[in-house]
Amino acid sequence: MSSLPDFAPMPDADGYFGPYGGQLVPPHLKQAMDDITAAYGRITQRQDFQDELAQLHADYVGRPSPIFHARRLSDQLGGAQIHLKREDLNHTGAHKINHCLGEALLARFMGKKKVIAETGAGQHGVALATACALVGIPCEIHMGQVDIEKEHPNVTKMRILGCTLVPVTRGAATLKEAVDSAFEEYLTNPGDYFYAIGSVVGPHPFPMMVRDFQSIVGREARQQFLDRHGRLPEMVVACVGGGSNAMGIFTAFLPDADVRLVGVEPSGEGVDKPGRHAATLSVGKPGEIHGMKCYVLENPDGTPAAVHSIASGLDYPGVGPQHSYLKDLGRVDYQSVTDRECLDAFMTLSRVEGIIPALESAHAVAWAMREAPGLPADRHILVNLSGRGDKDADYVAQVLGL
Ligand SMILES: *Cc1c(COP(=O)(O)O)cnc(C)c1O
């Protein structure tokens, strides 16, 4: 592990993390992406941009988020100490505000007239509509009609926040169609519009940019842990959908070869059941999706496979290109937990610590709960608690008959 590459400059100038990433887009779009890359490099160096972002982190998001030592949970498990990086305490209740704020601010500094995005369950849509309301830039969110009917609270929030919600009725009227619709709108005027991607995925520079905006999580956590304990945790754990909260906490720890980094994917109803999991890195293979090379879950004919997770933020058949490379390098260990284990962790954390986690985040908690009992009590596991579970409470109560 001592001969690890220097991770900081990744990706290369073409947006590659080893063999993954890149810009697999048509030529006219490549120009638009290159313009964003150049503007990103220029603007994020500016003192006024950095000052405004730092101020908003402190006064608006509520950063730094604390690290909480889950003593009762650790004692009950009888092993390693579990600590939670409380991204659930951010304004809007999850880590997504970190990159949405960065993207909205960048769009304003670039003089863009509108920010466009798609949303599935509505989490990205709400975080982006929030950031755009704050920054003062029009926001247009495309959402499948089927999802609009399912995700009522998020739809209402987006309307209140003043974004333009575009219902997409074509095809299956879910996330895929919303992506197509949002992209078509973006392509009508890439010079004036900004497409805000919701994770460390898509063509360069998005995997880099979203990672950089999220990396505040790990920079804070590493320093907070050193200040409190005088040492680093043995393990840092995060759930992986597209991979933004995981890259957010991992990045600062990449050079710390002694810190084991664990990404937790959803194995849903079991990795042996095609279409009933979303364990892309665990059982997928290198391929292409959404303008990038990365691990992909595919059907035998090469189309993206159907995916499932009890946590709607994790059911994506691709994954960030940097995660794909970190897996091949062996620097991050990718594991998976089932819907069942996730529900158990959701209930346990709620009842033992009084913290209701997002179902996504409960995957990382579940892995820590599986690992901790086999370790001595002087070992430390740091879990990125990416979001709060208010959005999932009704659903879990219904599933468990509470
Ligand atoms: C969206 C979401 C995720 C999954 O996205 P990543 O890009 O993998 O981080 C995880 N946790 C919460 C709370 C989310 O809202």
Coordinates of C-alpha atoms and ligand atoms in Angstrom, one line a residue:
M1 CA 0.0 0.0 0.0
S2 CA 2.9 2.4 0.5
S3 CA 3.4 2.8 -3.3
L4 CA 0.0 4.2 -3.8
P5 CA -0.3 6.8 -6.6
D6 CA -0.8 10.4 -5.5
F7 CA -4.6 10.7 -5.6
A8 CA -5.0 14.4 -5.4
P9 CA -4.4 15.3 -9.1
M10 CA -6.8 12.6 -10.4
P11 CA -8.3 12.5 -12.9
D12 CA -5.9 13.2 -15.8
A13 CA -6.5 16.0 -18.3
D14 CA -9.0 13.9 -20.3
G15 CA -11.0 13.1 -17.2
Y16 CA -9.7 9.5 -16.8
F17 CA -9.2 7.7 -13.5
G18 CA -7.0 4.9 -14.8
P19 CA -9.1 3.3 -17.5
Y20 CA -12.4 4.8 -16.2
G21 CA -14.2 8.1 -16.7
G22 CA -13.6 10.2 -19.8
Q23 CA -16.1 12.1 -21.9
L24 CA -18.1 9.6 -24.0
V25 CA -20.3 12.3 -25.5
P26 CA -20.9 13.7 -29.0
P27 CA -18.5 16.4 -30.2
H28 CA -20.7 19.5 -29.6
L29 CA -21.3 18.3 -26.0
K30 CA -17.6 17.7 -25.5
Q31 CA -17.1 21.5 -26.2
A32 CA -19.7 22.3 -23.5
M33 CA -18.0 20.0 -21.0
D34 CA -14.6 21.4 -21.8
D35 CA -16.0 24.9 -21.2
I36 CA -17.3 23.8 -17.8
T37 CA -13.9 22.2 -16.9
A38 CA -12.1 25.4 -17.8
A39 CA -14.5 27.6 -15.9
Y40 CA -14.4 25.3 -12.9
G41 CA -10.6 25.5 -12.7
R42 CA -10.6 29.2 -13.0
I43 CA -13.6 30.1 -10.8
T44 CA -12.9 27.8 -7.9
Q45 CA -9.4 29.4 -7.6
R46 CA -11.0 32.8 -7.0
Q47 CA -11.0 34.1 -3.5
D48 CA -14.5 35.6 -3.8
F49 CA -15.8 32.1 -4.8
Q50 CA -14.0 30.4 -2.0
D51 CA -15.1 32.9 0.6
E52 CA -18.8 32.8 -0.5
L53 CA -18.8 29.0 -0.4
A54 CA -17.1 28.8 3.0
Q55 CA -19.5 31.3 4.4
L56 CA -22.5 29.4 3.1
H57 CA -21.1 26.1 4.5
A58 CA -20.9 27.7 7.9
D59 CA -24.1 29.8 8.1
Y60 CA -26.4 28.0 5.7
V61 CA -25.5 24.3 5.7
G62 CA -24.4 24.4 9.3
R63 CA -20.9 23.0 8.8
P64 CA -18.8 21.5 10.2
S65 CA -21.2 18.7 10.9
P66 CA -20.3 16.9 14.2
I67 CA -18.9 13.4 14.7
F68 CA -21.0 11.5 17.2
H69 CA -19.6 8.6 19.1
A70 CA -22.4 6.0 19.1
R71 CA -21.5 4.6 22.5
R72 CA -24.7 2.7 23.2
L73 CA -24.7 1.0 19.8
S74 CA -21.0 0.2 20.2
D75 CA -21.6 -1.3 23.7
Q76 CA -24.5 -3.3 22.6
L77 CA -22.5 -4.8 19.8
G78 CA -19.6 -5.5 22.2
G79 CA -16.6 -4.6 19.9
A80 CA -15.2 -1.7 18.0
Q81 CA -16.3 1.9 18.6
I82 CA -18.7 3.3 16.0
H83 CA -18.6 7.0 15.2
L84 CA -21.0 8.8 12.9
K85 CA -20.2 11.8 10.7
R86 CA -23.5 13.6 10.9
E87 CA -24.2 14.8 7.4
D88 CA -27.9 14.1 8.3
L89 CA -27.7 17.3 10.4
N90 CA -27.0 19.5 7.3
H91 CA -29.7 21.9 6.1
T92 CA -32.1 19.8 4.0
G93 CA -30.9 16.7 5.8
A94 CA -28.2 15.1 3.7
H95 CA -24.8 15.5 2.0
K96 CA -26.4 16.4 -1.3
I97 CA -26.5 20.1 -0.4
N98 CA -22.7 20.1 -0.4
H99 CA -22.4 19.6 -4.2
C100 CA -25.7 21.3 -5.1
L101 CA -24.5 24.5 -3.5
G102 CA -21.1 24.3 -5.3
E103 CA -22.8 23.6 -8.6
A104 CA -25.4 26.4 -8.2
L105 CA -22.7 28.9 -7.2
L106 CA -20.5 27.8 -10.1
A107 CA -23.4 28.3 -12.5
R108 CA -24.0 31.8 -11.2
F109 CA -20.3 32.7 -11.4
M110 CA -20.3 31.4 -15.0
G111 CA -23.3 33.7 -15.8
K112 CA -25.6 30.8 -16.7
K113 CA -29.3 31.7 -17.0
K114 CA -30.8 28.4 -15.8
V115 CA -29.8 25.2 -13.9
I116 CA -31.3 22.0 -15.2
A117 CA -31.4 18.5 -13.7
E118 CA -33.4 15.3 -13.5
T119 CA -34.5 13.7 -10.3
G120 CA -35.8 10.2 -9.4
A121 CA -37.0 10.0 -5.9
G122 CA -36.7 13.8 -5.6
Q123 CA -33.8 14.1 -3.2
H124 CA -31.4 15.7 -5.8
G125 CA -34.3 17.9 -7.0
V126 CA -35.0 19.3 -3.5
A127 CA -31.3 19.9 -2.7
L128 CA -30.8 21.6 -6.1
A129 CA -34.0 23.7 -5.9
T130 CA -32.8 24.8 -2.4
A131 CA -29.4 25.8 -3.6
C132 CA -30.8 27.6 -6.6
A133 CA -33.3 29.5 -4.5
L134 CA -30.5 30.6 -2.2
V135 CA -28.0 31.5 -5.0
G136 CA -30.7 33.2 -7.0
I137 CA -30.7 31.3 -10.3
P138 CA -33.7 29.7 -12.1
C139 CA -33.9 26.0 -11.7
E140 CA -35.7 23.4 -13.9
I141 CA -36.2 19.9 -12.6
H142 CA -37.4 17.0 -14.9
M143 CA -39.2 14.2 -13.2
G144 CA -41.1 11.1 -14.4
Q145 CA -44.8 11.3 -13.9
V146 CA -44.8 8.0 -12.1
D147 CA -42.2 9.3 -9.6
I148 CA -44.1 12.6 -9.2
E149 CA -47.1 10.6 -8.0
K150 CA -45.0 8.4 -5.7
E151 CA -42.8 11.1 -4.1
H152 CA -45.4 13.6 -3.1
P153 CA -43.5 15.4 -0.2
N154 CA -40.5 16.1 -2.4
V155 CA -42.6 17.3 -5.2
T156 CA -44.4 19.7 -2.9
K157 CA -41.1 21.0 -1.5
M158 CA -39.7 21.6 -5.0
R159 CA -42.9 23.6 -5.9
I160 CA -42.6 25.7 -2.7
L161 CA -38.9 26.3 -3.4
G162 CA -39.9 27.9 -6.7
C163 CA -38.2 25.6 -9.3
T164 CA -40.0 24.7 -12.5
L165 CA -41.0 21.1 -12.3
V166 CA -41.3 19.4 -15.7
P167 CA -43.4 16.2 -15.6
V168 CA -42.1 13.6 -18.1
T169 CA -44.8 11.3 -19.4
R170 CA -43.1 9.4 -22.2
G171 CA -42.2 5.7 -21.9
A172 CA -42.1 4.3 -18.4
A173 CA -42.2 7.9 -17.1
T174 CA -39.5 7.3 -14.4
L175 CA -35.8 8.3 -14.0
K176 CA -34.4 7.2 -17.4
E177 CA -37.0 9.2 -19.3
A178 CA -36.4 12.2 -17.0
V179 CA -32.7 12.0 -17.8
D180 CA -33.4 12.0 -21.5
S181 CA -35.9 14.9 -21.2
A182 CA -33.6 17.1 -19.0
F183 CA -30.7 16.4 -21.4
E184 CA -32.7 17.4 -24.5
E185 CA -33.6 20.7 -22.8
Y186 CA -29.9 21.3 -21.9
L187 CA -28.8 20.6 -25.5
T188 CA -31.1 23.3 -26.8
N189 CA -28.7 25.9 -25.3
P190 CA -25.6 24.5 -23.5
G191 CA -24.0 28.0 -23.6
D192 CA -26.7 29.5 -21.3
Y193 CA -27.7 26.5 -19.3
F194 CA -25.9 24.4 -16.6
Y195 CA -26.7 20.7 -16.2
A196 CA -26.3 19.8 -12.5
I197 CA -25.4 16.2 -12.1
G198 CA -26.3 14.7 -8.7
S199 CA -23.4 12.3 -8.0
V200 CA -19.8 11.6 -9.0
V201 CA -21.0 10.2 -12.3
G202 CA -21.4 11.3 -15.9
P203 CA -18.8 12.8 -18.3
H204 CA -15.7 14.7 -17.1
P205 CA -15.6 17.1 -15.3
F206 CA -18.6 16.1 -13.1
P207 CA -17.0 13.1 -11.3
M208 CA -14.1 15.4 -10.3
M209 CA -16.2 18.5 -9.6
V210 CA -18.9 16.7 -7.4
R211 CA -16.1 14.9 -5.6
D212 CA -14.2 18.1 -4.9
F213 CA -17.4 19.8 -3.6
Q214 CA -18.1 16.8 -1.3
S215 CA -14.5 16.4 -0.1
I216 CA -15.2 18.9 2.7
V217 CA -16.8 16.0 4.5
G218 CA -13.6 14.0 4.8
R219 CA -11.4 17.0 5.4
E220 CA -13.5 17.9 8.4
A221 CA -13.9 14.4 9.6
R222 CA -10.1 13.6 9.5
Q223 CA -9.2 16.7 11.5
Q224 CA -12.1 16.2 14.0
F225 CA -11.0 12.7 14.6
L226 CA -7.4 13.7 15.1
D227 CA -8.3 16.5 17.4
R228 CA -10.5 14.2 19.6
H229 CA -8.5 11.0 19.6
G230 CA -5.0 12.0 18.5
R231 CA -5.1 9.3 15.8
L232 CA -7.1 8.2 12.8
P233 CA -9.9 5.6 12.8
E234 CA -9.0 2.1 11.6
M235 CA -11.9 2.1 9.1
V236 CA -14.0 4.7 7.2
V237 CA -17.3 3.4 5.8
A238 CA -19.9 4.9 3.4
C239 CA -22.8 3.7 1.3
V240 CA -22.3 3.8 -2.5
G241 CA -25.0 4.7 -5.0
G242 CA -23.4 6.9 -7.6
G243 CA -20.7 7.4 -5.0
S244 CA -20.7 11.0 -4.0
N245 CA -21.0 10.8 -0.2
A246 CA -18.4 8.0 -0.2
M247 CA -15.9 10.0 -2.3
G248 CA -16.7 12.9 0.0
I249 CA -15.5 11.2 3.1
F250 CA -12.8 8.9 1.5
T251 CA -10.8 11.5 -0.4
A252 CA -9.0 13.0 2.6
F253 CA -8.1 9.5 3.8
L254 CA -6.8 8.1 0.5
P255 CA -3.2 8.8 1.4
D256 CA -3.6 7.2 4.8
A257 CA -2.6 3.7 3.8
D258 CA -3.4 2.3 7.3
V259 CA -7.0 3.4 7.1
R260 CA -9.3 0.8 5.6
L261 CA -11.9 2.4 3.3
V262 CA -15.1 0.5 2.8
G263 CA -17.8 1.3 0.3
V264 CA -21.2 -0.4 0.9
E265 CA -23.4 -1.3 -2.0
P266 CA -27.0 -2.5 -1.8
S267 CA -27.4 -6.3 -2.4
G268 CA -31.2 -5.8 -2.2
E269 CA -32.8 -9.2 -2.2
G270 CA -29.5 -10.9 -3.0
V271 CA -26.7 -10.5 -5.6
D272 CA -27.7 -13.9 -7.1
K273 CA -31.1 -12.4 -8.2
P274 CA -30.7 -10.4 -11.4
G275 CA -32.7 -7.1 -11.3
R276 CA -33.1 -7.3 -7.5
H277 CA -29.9 -5.6 -6.3
A278 CA -27.7 -2.7 -7.3
A279 CA -24.3 -4.1 -6.3
T280 CA -22.5 -2.6 -9.3
L281 CA -18.9 -2.9 -8.1
S282 CA -19.4 -6.2 -6.4
V283 CA -20.8 -8.1 -9.4
G284 CA -20.8 -5.8 -12.4
K285 CA -18.1 -5.4 -15.0
P286 CA -16.4 -2.5 -16.8
G287 CA -18.6 -0.9 -19.4
E288 CA -20.1 2.4 -20.4
I289 CA -23.1 4.4 -19.2
H290 CA -24.1 8.1 -19.1
G291 CA -21.0 9.4 -20.9
M292 CA -18.4 7.6 -18.8
K293 CA -16.5 4.3 -18.5
C294 CA -17.1 2.6 -15.2
Y295 CA -18.4 -0.7 -13.7
V296 CA -21.9 -1.4 -14.9
L297 CA -24.6 -3.9 -14.3
E298 CA -25.7 -5.1 -17.7
N299 CA -28.1 -7.5 -19.3
P300 CA -26.6 -10.2 -21.6
D301 CA -27.4 -7.9 -24.6
G302 CA -25.3 -5.0 -23.1
T303 CA -28.2 -2.8 -22.1
P304 CA -28.2 -1.5 -18.5
A305 CA -29.8 -4.0 -16.1
A306 CA -32.8 -3.4 -14.0
V307 CA -31.7 -2.6 -10.5
H308 CA -33.4 -2.6 -7.0
S309 CA -32.7 -1.4 -3.5
I310 CA -34.9 -0.6 -0.6
A311 CA -33.0 2.8 -0.7
S312 CA -34.1 4.6 -3.8
G313 CA -30.9 6.7 -3.8
L314 CA -28.8 3.6 -4.3
D315 CA -30.5 1.9 -7.2
Y316 CA -28.2 2.9 -10.1
P317 CA -26.7 0.4 -12.6
G318 CA -23.4 2.4 -12.9
V319 CA -21.0 3.9 -10.4
G320 CA -18.5 6.7 -10.3
P321 CA -15.3 6.2 -12.3
Q322 CA -13.0 6.9 -9.4
H323 CA -14.7 4.2 -7.4
S324 CA -14.2 1.8 -10.3
Y325 CA -10.5 2.6 -10.3
L326 CA -10.1 2.5 -6.5
K327 CA -11.6 -1.0 -6.6
D328 CA -9.1 -2.2 -9.2
L329 CA -6.3 -0.6 -7.2
G330 CA -7.5 -2.4 -4.1
R331 CA -7.5 0.9 -2.2
V332 CA -11.2 0.7 -1.3
D333 CA -12.9 -2.5 -0.3
Y334 CA -16.4 -2.7 -1.7
Q335 CA -18.9 -4.8 0.3
S336 CA -22.7 -5.1 0.2
V337 CA -25.6 -5.5 2.6
T338 CA -29.2 -6.6 1.9
D339 CA -32.5 -4.8 2.3
R340 CA -33.1 -6.8 5.4
E341 CA -29.8 -5.8 7.1
C342 CA -30.5 -2.2 6.1
L343 CA -33.9 -2.3 7.8
D344 CA -32.4 -3.9 10.9
A345 CA -29.7 -1.1 11.1
F346 CA -32.4 1.6 10.5
M347 CA -34.4 0.3 13.4
T348 CA -31.4 -0.3 15.7
L349 CA -29.9 3.1 15.2
S350 CA -33.3 4.7 15.8
R351 CA -34.0 2.8 19.0
V352 CA -30.5 2.7 20.5
E353 CA -29.2 6.2 19.6
G354 CA -32.4 8.1 18.8
I355 CA -31.1 8.8 15.2
I356 CA -33.3 7.8 12.3
P357 CA -31.0 7.3 9.4
A358 CA -31.8 7.5 5.7
L359 CA -32.2 4.0 4.3
E360 CA -29.2 4.8 2.1
S361 CA -27.0 5.6 5.1
A362 CA -28.4 2.6 7.0
H363 CA -26.4 0.4 4.6
A364 CA -23.1 1.8 5.9
V365 CA -24.4 1.5 9.5
A366 CA -25.4 -2.1 8.8
W367 CA -21.9 -3.0 7.6
A368 CA -20.3 -1.4 10.7
M369 CA -22.7 -3.4 12.9
R370 CA -21.7 -6.6 11.1
E371 CA -18.0 -5.8 11.5
A372 CA -17.7 -4.2 15.0
P373 CA -18.4 -7.3 17.2
G374 CA -15.3 -9.1 15.8
L375 CA -13.0 -6.3 16.7
P376 CA -11.4 -5.1 20.0
A377 CA -13.0 -2.2 21.8
D378 CA -10.1 0.1 21.1
R379 CA -10.7 0.1 17.4
H380 CA -12.7 2.8 15.7
I381 CA -15.0 2.7 12.7
L382 CA -16.1 6.0 11.3
V383 CA -19.4 5.9 9.3
N384 CA -20.6 8.6 7.0
L385 CA -24.2 9.1 8.0
S386 CA -25.1 10.6 4.7
G387 CA -28.7 11.6 5.5
R388 CA -31.7 11.5 7.8
G389 CA -34.5 9.1 7.5
D390 CA -37.6 11.3 7.8
K391 CA -38.3 10.7 4.1
D392 CA -38.3 6.9 4.8
A393 CA -40.2 6.8 8.1
D394 CA -43.7 6.1 6.6
Y395 CA -42.4 3.5 4.2
V396 CA -40.5 1.6 6.9
A397 CA -43.5 1.7 9.3
Q398 CA -45.6 0.2 6.6
V399 CA -43.1 -2.5 5.7
L400 CA -42.6 -3.5 9.3
G401 CA -46.2 -3.1 10.3
L402 CA -45.4 -0.5 13.0
Ligands
LIG1 C1 -28.7 10.3 -2.8 C2 -28.2 9.7 -1.5 C3 -27.2 8.7 -1.5 C4 -26.6 8.1 -2.7 O1 -25.8 8.9 -3.5 P1 -24.2 8.9 -3.5 O2 -23.9 9.7 -4.7 O3 -23.8 7.5 -3.6 O4 -23.8 9.5 -2.2 C5 -26.8 8.3 -0.2 N1 -27.4 8.8 0.9 C6 -28.3 9.8 0.9 C7 -28.9 10.2 2.2 C8 -28.8 10.2 -0.3 O5 -29.8 11.2 -0.3

